[in-house]
Tab-separated table of C-alpha atoms in Angstrom:
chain	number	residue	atom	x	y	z
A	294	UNK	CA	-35.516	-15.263	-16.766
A	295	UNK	CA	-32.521	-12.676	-15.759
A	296	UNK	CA	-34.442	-9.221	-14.853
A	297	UNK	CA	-31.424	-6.831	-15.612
A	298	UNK	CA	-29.621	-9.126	-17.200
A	299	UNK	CA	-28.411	-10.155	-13.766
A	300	UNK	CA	-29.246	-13.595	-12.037
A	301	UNK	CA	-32.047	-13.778	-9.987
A	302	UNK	CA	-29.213	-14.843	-7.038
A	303	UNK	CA	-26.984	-11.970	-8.163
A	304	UNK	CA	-30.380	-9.921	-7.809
A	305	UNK	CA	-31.494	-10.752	-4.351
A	306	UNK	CA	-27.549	-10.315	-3.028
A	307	UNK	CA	-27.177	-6.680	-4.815
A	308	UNK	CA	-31.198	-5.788	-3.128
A	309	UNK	CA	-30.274	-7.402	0.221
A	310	UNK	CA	-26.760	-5.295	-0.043
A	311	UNK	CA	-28.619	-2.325	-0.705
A	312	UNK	CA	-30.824	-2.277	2.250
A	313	UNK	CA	-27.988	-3.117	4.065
A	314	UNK	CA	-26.011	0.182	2.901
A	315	UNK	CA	-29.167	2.318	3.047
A	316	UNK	CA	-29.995	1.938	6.500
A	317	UNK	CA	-26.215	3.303	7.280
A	318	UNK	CA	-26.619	6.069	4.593
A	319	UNK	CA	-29.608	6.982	6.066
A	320	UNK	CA	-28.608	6.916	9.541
A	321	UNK	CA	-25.221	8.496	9.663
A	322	UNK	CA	-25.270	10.108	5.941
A	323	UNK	CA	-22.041	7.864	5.084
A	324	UNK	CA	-21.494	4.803	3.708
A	325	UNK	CA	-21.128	4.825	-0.096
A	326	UNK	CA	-17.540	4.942	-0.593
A	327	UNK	CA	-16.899	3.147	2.569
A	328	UNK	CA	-18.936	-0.242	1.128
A	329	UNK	CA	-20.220	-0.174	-2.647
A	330	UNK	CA	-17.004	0.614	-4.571
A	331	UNK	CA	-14.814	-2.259	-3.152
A	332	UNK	CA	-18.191	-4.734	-2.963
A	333	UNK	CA	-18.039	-4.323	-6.880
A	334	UNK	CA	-14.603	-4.781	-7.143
A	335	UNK	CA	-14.640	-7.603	-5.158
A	336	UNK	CA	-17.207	-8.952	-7.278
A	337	UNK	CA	-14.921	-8.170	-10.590
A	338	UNK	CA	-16.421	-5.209	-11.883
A	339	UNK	CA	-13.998	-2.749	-14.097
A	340	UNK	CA	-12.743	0.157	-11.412
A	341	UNK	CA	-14.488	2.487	-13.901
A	342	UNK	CA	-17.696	0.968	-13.599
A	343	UNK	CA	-17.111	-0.151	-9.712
A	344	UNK	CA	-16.454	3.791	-8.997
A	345	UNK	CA	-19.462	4.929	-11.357
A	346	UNK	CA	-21.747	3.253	-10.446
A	347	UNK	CA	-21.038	3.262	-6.491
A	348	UNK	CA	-21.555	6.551	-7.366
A	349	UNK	CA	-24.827	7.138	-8.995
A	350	UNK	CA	-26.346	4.366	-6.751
A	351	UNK	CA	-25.389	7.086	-3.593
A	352	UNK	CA	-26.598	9.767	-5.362
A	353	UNK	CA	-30.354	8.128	-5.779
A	354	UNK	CA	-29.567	6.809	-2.177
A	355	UNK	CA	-28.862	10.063	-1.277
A	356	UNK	CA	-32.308	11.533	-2.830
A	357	UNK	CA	-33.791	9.030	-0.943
A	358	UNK	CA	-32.833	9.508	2.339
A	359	UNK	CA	-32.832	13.514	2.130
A	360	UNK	CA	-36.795	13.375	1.124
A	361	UNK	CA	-37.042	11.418	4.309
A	362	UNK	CA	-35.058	14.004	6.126
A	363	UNK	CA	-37.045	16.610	5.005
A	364	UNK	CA	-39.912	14.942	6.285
A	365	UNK	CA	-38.623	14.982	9.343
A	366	UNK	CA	-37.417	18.668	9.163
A	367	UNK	CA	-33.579	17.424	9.786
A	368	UNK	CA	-32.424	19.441	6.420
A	369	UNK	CA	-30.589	22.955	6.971
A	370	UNK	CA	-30.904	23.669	2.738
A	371	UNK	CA	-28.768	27.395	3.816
A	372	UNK	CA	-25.824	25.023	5.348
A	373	UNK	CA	-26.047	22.478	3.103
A	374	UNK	CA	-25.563	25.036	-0.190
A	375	UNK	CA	-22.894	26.983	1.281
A	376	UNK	CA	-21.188	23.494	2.798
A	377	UNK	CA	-21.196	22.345	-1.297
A	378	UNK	CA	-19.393	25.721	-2.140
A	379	UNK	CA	-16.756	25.251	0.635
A	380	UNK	CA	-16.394	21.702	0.198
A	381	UNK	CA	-15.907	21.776	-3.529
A	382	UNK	CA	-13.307	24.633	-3.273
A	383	UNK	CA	-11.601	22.496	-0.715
A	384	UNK	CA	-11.443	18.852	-2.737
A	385	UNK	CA	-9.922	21.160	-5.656
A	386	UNK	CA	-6.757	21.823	-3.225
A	387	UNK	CA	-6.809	18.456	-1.398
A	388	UNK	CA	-6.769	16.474	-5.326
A	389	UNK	CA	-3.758	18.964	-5.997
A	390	UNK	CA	-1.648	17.979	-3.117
A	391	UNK	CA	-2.280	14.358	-3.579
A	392	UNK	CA	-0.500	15.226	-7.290
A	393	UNK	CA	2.062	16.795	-5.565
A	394	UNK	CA	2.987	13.978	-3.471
A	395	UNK	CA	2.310	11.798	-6.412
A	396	UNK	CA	4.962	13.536	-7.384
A	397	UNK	CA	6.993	12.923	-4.731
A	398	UNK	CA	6.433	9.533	-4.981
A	399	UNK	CA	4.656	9.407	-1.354
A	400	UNK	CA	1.009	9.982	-2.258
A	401	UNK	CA	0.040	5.820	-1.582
A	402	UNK	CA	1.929	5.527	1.623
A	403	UNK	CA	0.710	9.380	3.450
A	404	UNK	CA	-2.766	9.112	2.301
A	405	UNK	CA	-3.350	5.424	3.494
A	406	UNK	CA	-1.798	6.434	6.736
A	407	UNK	CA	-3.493	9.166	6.903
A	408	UNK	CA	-7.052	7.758	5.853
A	409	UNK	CA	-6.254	5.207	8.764
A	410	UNK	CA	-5.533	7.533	11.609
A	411	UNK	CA	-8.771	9.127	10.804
A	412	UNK	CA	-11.044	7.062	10.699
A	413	UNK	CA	-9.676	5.735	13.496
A	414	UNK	CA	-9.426	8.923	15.395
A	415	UNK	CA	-12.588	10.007	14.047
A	416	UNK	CA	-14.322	6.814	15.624
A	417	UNK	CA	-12.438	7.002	19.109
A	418	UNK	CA	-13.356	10.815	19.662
A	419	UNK	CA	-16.848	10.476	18.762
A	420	UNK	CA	-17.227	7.254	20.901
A	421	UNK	CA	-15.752	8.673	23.845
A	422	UNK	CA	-17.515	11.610	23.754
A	423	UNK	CA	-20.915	9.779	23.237
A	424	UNK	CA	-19.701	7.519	26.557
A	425	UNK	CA	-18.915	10.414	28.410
A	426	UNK	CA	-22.337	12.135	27.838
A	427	UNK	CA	-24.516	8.880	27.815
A	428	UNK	CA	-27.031	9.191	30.369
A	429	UNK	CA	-26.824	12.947	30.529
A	430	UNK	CA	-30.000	13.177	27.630
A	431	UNK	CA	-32.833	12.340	29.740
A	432	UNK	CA	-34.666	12.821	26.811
A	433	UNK	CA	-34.991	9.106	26.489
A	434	UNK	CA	-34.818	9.167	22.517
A	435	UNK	CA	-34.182	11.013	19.711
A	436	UNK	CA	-37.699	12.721	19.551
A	437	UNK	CA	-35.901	15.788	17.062
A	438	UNK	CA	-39.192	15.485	14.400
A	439	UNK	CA	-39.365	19.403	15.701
A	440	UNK	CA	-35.364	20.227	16.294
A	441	UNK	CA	-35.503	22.321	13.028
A	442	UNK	CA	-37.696	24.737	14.056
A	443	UNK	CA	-36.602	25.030	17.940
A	444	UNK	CA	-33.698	26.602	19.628
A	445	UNK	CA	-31.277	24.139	20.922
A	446	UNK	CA	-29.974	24.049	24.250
A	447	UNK	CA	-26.698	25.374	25.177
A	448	UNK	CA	-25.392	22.498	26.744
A	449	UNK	CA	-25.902	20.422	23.823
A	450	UNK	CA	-23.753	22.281	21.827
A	451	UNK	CA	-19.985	21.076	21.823
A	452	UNK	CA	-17.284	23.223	23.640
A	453	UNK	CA	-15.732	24.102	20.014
A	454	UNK	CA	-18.358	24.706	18.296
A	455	UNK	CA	-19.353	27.194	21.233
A	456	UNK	CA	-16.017	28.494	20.543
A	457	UNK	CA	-16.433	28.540	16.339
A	458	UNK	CA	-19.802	30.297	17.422
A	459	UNK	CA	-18.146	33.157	19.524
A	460	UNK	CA	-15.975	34.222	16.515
A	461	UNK	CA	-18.485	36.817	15.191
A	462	UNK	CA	-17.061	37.711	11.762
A	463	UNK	CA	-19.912	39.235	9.975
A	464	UNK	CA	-21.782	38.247	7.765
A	465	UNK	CA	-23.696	36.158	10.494
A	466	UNK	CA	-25.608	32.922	9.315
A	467	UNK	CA	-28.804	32.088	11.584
A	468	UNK	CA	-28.967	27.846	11.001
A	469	UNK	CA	-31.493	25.425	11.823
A	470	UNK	CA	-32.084	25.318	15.922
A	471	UNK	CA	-31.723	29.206	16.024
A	472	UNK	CA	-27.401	28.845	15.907
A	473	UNK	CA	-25.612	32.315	14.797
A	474	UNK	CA	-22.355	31.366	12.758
A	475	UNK	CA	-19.934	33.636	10.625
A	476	UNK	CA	-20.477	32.762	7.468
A	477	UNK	CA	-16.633	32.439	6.672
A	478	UNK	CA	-16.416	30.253	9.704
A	479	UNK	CA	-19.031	27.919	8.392
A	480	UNK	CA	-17.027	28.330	4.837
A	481	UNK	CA	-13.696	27.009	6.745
A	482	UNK	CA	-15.021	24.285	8.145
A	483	UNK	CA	-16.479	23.113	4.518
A	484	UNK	CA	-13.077	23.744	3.207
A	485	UNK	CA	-11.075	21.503	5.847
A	486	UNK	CA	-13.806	18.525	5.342
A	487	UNK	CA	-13.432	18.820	1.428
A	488	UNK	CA	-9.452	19.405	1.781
A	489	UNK	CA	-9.472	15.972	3.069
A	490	UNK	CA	-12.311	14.389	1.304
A	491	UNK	CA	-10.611	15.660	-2.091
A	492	UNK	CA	-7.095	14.477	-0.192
A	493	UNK	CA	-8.265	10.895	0.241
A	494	UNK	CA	-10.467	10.535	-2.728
A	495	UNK	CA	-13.371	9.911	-0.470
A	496	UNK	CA	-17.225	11.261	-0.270
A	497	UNK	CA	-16.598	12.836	3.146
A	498	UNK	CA	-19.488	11.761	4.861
A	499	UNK	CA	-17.695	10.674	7.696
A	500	UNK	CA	-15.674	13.540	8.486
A	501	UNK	CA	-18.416	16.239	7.638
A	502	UNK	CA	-21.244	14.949	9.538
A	503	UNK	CA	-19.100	14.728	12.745
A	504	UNK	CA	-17.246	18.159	11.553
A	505	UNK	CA	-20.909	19.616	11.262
A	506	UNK	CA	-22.160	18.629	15.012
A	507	UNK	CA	-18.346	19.367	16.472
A	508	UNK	CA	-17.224	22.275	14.737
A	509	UNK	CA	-20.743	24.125	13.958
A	510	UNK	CA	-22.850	22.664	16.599
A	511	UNK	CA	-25.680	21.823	14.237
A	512	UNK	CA	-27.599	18.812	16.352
A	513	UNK	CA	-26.648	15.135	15.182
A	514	UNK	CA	-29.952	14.385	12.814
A	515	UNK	CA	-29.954	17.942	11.258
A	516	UNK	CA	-25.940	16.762	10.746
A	517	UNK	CA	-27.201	13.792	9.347
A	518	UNK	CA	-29.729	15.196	7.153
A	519	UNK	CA	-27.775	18.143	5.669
A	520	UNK	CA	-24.718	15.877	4.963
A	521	UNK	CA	-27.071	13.898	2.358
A	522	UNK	CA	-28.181	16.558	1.100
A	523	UNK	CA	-24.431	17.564	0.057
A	524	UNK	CA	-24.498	14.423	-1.338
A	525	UNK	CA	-27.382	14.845	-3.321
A	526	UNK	CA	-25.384	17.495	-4.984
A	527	UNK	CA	-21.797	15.696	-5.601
A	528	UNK	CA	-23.278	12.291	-6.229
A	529	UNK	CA	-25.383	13.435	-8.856
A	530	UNK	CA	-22.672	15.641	-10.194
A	531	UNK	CA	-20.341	11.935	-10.066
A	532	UNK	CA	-22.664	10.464	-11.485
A	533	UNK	CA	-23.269	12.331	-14.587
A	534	UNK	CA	-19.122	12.718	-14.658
A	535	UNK	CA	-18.616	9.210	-14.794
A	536	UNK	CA	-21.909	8.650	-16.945
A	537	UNK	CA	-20.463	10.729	-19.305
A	538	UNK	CA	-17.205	8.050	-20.167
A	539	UNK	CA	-19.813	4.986	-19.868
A	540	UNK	CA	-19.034	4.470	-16.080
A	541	UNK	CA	-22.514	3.615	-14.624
A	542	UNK	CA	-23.987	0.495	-14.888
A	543	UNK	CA	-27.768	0.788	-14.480
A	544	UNK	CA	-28.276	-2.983	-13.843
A	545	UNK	CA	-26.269	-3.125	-10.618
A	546	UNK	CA	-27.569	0.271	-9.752
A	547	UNK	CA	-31.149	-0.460	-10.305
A	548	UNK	CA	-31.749	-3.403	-8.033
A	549	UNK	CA	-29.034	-1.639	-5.196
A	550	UNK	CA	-31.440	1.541	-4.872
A	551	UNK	CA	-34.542	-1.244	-4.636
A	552	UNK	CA	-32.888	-2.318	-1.436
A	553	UNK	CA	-31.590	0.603	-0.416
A	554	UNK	CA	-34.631	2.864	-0.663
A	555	UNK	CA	-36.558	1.126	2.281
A	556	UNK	CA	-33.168	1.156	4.280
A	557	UNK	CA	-32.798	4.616	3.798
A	558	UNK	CA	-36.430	5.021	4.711
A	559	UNK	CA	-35.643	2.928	8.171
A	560	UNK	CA	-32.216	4.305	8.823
A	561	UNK	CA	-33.274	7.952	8.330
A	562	UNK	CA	-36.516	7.535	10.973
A	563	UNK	CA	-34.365	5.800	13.243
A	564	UNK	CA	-32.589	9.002	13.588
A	565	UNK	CA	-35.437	10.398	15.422
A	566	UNK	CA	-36.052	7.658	17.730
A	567	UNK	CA	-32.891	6.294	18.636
A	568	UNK	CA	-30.730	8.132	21.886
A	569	UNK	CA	-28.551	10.848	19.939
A	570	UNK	CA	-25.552	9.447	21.990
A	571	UNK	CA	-26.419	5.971	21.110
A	572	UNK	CA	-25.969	7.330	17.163
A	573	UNK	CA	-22.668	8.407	18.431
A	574	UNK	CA	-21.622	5.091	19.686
A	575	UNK	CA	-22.856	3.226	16.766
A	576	UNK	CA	-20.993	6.094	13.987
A	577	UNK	CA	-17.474	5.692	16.140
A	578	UNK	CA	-17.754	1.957	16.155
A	579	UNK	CA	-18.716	1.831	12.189
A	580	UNK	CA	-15.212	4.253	11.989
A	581	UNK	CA	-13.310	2.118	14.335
A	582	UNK	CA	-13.799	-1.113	12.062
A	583	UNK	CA	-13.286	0.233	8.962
A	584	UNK	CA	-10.303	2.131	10.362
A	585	UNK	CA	-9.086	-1.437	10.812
A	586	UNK	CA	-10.364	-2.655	7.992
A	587	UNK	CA	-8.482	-0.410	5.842
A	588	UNK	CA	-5.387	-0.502	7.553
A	589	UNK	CA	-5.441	-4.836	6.428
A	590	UNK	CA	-6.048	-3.452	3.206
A	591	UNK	CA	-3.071	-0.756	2.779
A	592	UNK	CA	-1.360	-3.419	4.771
A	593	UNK	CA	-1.566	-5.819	1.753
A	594	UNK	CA	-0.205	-3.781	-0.443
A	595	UNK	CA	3.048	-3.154	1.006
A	596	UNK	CA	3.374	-6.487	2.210
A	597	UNK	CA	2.411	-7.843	-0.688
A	598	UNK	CA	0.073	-10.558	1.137
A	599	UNK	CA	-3.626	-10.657	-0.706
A	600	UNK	CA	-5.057	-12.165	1.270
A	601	UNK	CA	-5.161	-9.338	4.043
A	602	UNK	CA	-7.070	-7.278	1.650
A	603	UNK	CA	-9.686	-10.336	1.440
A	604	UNK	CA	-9.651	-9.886	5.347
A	605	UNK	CA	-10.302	-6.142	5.178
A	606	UNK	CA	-13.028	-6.992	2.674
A	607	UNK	CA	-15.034	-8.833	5.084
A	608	UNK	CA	-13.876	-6.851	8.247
A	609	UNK	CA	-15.936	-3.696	6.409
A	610	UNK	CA	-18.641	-5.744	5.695
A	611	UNK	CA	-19.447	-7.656	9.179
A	612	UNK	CA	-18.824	-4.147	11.190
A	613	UNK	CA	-21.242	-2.489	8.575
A	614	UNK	CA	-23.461	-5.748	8.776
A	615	UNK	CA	-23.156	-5.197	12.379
A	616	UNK	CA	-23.581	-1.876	12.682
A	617	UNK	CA	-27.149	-1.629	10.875
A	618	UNK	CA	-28.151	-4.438	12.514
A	619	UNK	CA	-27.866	-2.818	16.077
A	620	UNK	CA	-29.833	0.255	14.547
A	621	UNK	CA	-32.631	-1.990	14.109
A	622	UNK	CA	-32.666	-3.615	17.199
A	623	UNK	CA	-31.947	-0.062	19.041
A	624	UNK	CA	-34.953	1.685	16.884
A	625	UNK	CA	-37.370	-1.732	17.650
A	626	UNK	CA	-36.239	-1.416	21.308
A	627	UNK	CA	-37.070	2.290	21.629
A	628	UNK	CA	-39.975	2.312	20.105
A	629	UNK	CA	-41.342	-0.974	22.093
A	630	UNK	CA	-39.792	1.130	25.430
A	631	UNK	CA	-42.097	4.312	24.341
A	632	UNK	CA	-45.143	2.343	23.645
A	633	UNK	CA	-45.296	0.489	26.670
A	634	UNK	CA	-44.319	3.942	28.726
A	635	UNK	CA	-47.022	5.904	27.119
A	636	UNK	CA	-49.593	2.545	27.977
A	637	UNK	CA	-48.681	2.669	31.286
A	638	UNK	CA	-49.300	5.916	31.659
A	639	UNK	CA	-52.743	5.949	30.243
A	640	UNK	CA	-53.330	3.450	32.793
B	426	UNK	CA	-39.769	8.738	-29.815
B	427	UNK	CA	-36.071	10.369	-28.563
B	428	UNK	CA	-33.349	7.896	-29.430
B	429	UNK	CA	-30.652	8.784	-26.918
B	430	UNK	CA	-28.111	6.540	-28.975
B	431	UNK	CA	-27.720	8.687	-30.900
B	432	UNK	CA	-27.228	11.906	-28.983
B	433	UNK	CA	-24.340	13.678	-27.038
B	434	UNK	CA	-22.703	11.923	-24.359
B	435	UNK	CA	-23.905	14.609	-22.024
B	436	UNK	CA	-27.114	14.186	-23.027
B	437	UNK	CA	-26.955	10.626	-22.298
B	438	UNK	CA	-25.804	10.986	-18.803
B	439	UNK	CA	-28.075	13.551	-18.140
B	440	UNK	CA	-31.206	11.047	-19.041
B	441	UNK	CA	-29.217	8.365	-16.966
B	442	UNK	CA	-28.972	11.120	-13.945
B	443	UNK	CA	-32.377	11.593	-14.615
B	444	UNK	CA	-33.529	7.843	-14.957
B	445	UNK	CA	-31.781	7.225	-11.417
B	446	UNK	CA	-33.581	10.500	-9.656
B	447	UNK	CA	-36.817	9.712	-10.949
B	448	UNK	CA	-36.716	5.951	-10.320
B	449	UNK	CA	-35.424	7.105	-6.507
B	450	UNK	CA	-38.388	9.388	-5.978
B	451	UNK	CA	-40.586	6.996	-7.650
B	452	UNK	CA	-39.064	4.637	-4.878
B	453	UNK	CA	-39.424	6.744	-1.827
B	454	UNK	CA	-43.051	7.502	-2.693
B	455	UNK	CA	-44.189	3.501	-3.134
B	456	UNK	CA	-42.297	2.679	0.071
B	457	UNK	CA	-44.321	5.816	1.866
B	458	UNK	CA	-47.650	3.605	0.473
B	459	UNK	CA	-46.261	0.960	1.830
B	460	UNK	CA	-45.363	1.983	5.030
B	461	UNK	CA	-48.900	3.810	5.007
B	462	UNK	CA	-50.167	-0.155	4.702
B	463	UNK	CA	-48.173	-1.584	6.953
B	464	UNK	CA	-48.409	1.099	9.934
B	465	UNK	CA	-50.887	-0.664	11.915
B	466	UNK	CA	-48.590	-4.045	11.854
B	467	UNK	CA	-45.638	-2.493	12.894
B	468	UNK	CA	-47.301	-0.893	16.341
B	469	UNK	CA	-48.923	-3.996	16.379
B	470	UNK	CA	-45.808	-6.139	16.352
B	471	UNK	CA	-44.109	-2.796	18.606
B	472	UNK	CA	-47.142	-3.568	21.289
B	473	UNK	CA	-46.323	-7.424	21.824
């Protein structure tokens, strides 16, 4: 018996896969583009259907982890509209320069470069910030169930975005954690993240849920949480695109979303238990890898040597295997820490 | 009984966008029953 017309093998690899991707999407609202697409070209799916159905499975991944979110009261819905108006306007411009330089006849060689240098600058700057500030939080966990409806403090709140903040161009936006931002700076920032998410033909989620915390100074789960819900929004919009031309296949994304809905569900609580810096650490070194990872794989190309895309292949997939398997442990370990802290203290 | 075969490709991936939302929320809500279930084990296996 083949449910889905898939073997049962094929089956328990694509759920296992999913969970796998679902705790990341959950936990850092990134992921999709990152680890489904090439999985399921790897596997020898048509690009069509690899890139349509990557993309509806993120969009119900997506659903998934924003109702968790929610639950959690990490989801700024204000930010999160006006992101999707300044992020589409910005993907527009970013798709039109990479035609430009196709043009040119430069748009493989800048944008692989450039997709390189920032994930890879990305991942150092939000590592060595999170180093630099661990131990500071004496908070001992995430504990941000409440963050939506409190005012933040100060100090948390990145020396740019502080700086972002002071620019008071009306009309002023109030956000989750009582932050004041110009609307048009907020508008800006959406713009840059979809200029380059448009530029590199990626979701985003790993430039706009640092770009949210850095540039904004929306706290890290709220980040998390409003990034997915962006995603909602494009995903499903993806989805029906590339629906539209045949491009999803519902019998890889059926069994992916089985997996992936009780990651989601783990990687988006974790958020509220693990260390905010630790969530740092774990995002730059998930960039950091596939920043290498990536650079194997443009490598291939221009060196014409396969096999160092094969080698990027599995670099992605043991940092991301990696990487959701220390949220685990980290979330386990917290909450095992918190339980025996509040015992003792009922002793 | 719709036959969707036979409508608009729109229409099509519309249900399909539809089919993947509803079988996500469907999703998130039998993994909250789970969880509901399973509660007590996790603290229990948190407390050892």
């Amino acid at each position: 018996m083949e449910p889905f017309g898939i073997a049962p093998a094929m089956l328990a690899l694509f759920v296992s896969f999913g969970f796998m991707v679902g705790v990341l999407f959950g936990f850092f609202g990134m992921g999709g583009s990152f680890l489904v697409t090439p999985a399921l070209l790897v596997m020898g799916y048509p690009t069509r259907v690899a890139v349509g159905s990557g993309m509806a499975f993120v969009f119900g991944t997506a659903v998934i982890a924003t109702l968790k979110h929610r639950d959690l009261g990490q989801v700024d819905y204000k930010l999160g509209g006006l992101m999707v108006v300044g992020t589409t306007a910005g993907i527009e411009v970013g798709s039109h320069l990479v035609y430009s330089l196709e043009a040119l006849g430069l748009a493989g060689g800048v944008i692989g470069v450039t997709y390189v240098f920032l994930l890879g600058g990305i991942g150092v700057f939000v590592s060595y910030n999170a180093l630099r500030s661990d131990g500071s939080d004496d908070s001992g966990g995430g504990g941000h169930h409440e963050v939506a409806n409190q005012d933040i403090d100060p100090d948390d709140i990145p020396d740019i975005a502080k700086q972002i903040q002071s620019y008071r161009v009306p009309p002023m936006m109030t956000l989750s954690g009582g932050i004041q931002v110009s609307l048009w700076m907020i508008l800006g920032v959406a713009f840059a993240t979809g200029l380059l998410s448009g530029f590199l033909g990626v979701g985003g989620g790993f430039i706009r849920m640092p770009a949210l915390f850095y540039l904004i100074g929306v706290p890290v789960p709220i980040a998390v949480g409003t990034d997915l819900f962006e995603i909602v929004i494009s995903g499903g919009f993806g989805a029906y695109t590339y629906g539209l031309n045949g491009g999803v296949d519902l019998s890889i994304v059926v069994p992916l979303l089985a997996g992936s809905a009780l990651g989601a569900r783990i990687g988006s609580a974790a958020t509220s238990v693990v260390n905010e810096d630790d969530i740092k650490i774990y995002f730059g070194l998930m960039l950091l890898g596939g920043s290498v990872a990536v650079a194997f794989q443009q490598s291939a190309g221009y060196l014409g040597m396969p096999v160092l895309d094969t080698i990027g292949f599995i670099l992605i997939m043991l940092s991301a295997f990696m990487v959701s398997g220390a949220v685990i442990y980290s979330t386990i370990t917290t909450m095992r820490a918190r339980s025996n802290a509040s015992a003792t203290t009922a002793d | 009984m719709i036959d969707l075969a036979a409508s608009s490709p729109a229409v099509q991936a519309g249900a399909l966008v539809g089919t993947i939302l509803l079988e996500a929320v469907a999703l998130y809500v039998g993994y909250g029953a789970v969880e509901q279930v399973a509660q007590p084990l996790v603290e229990r296996i948190t407390h050892t």
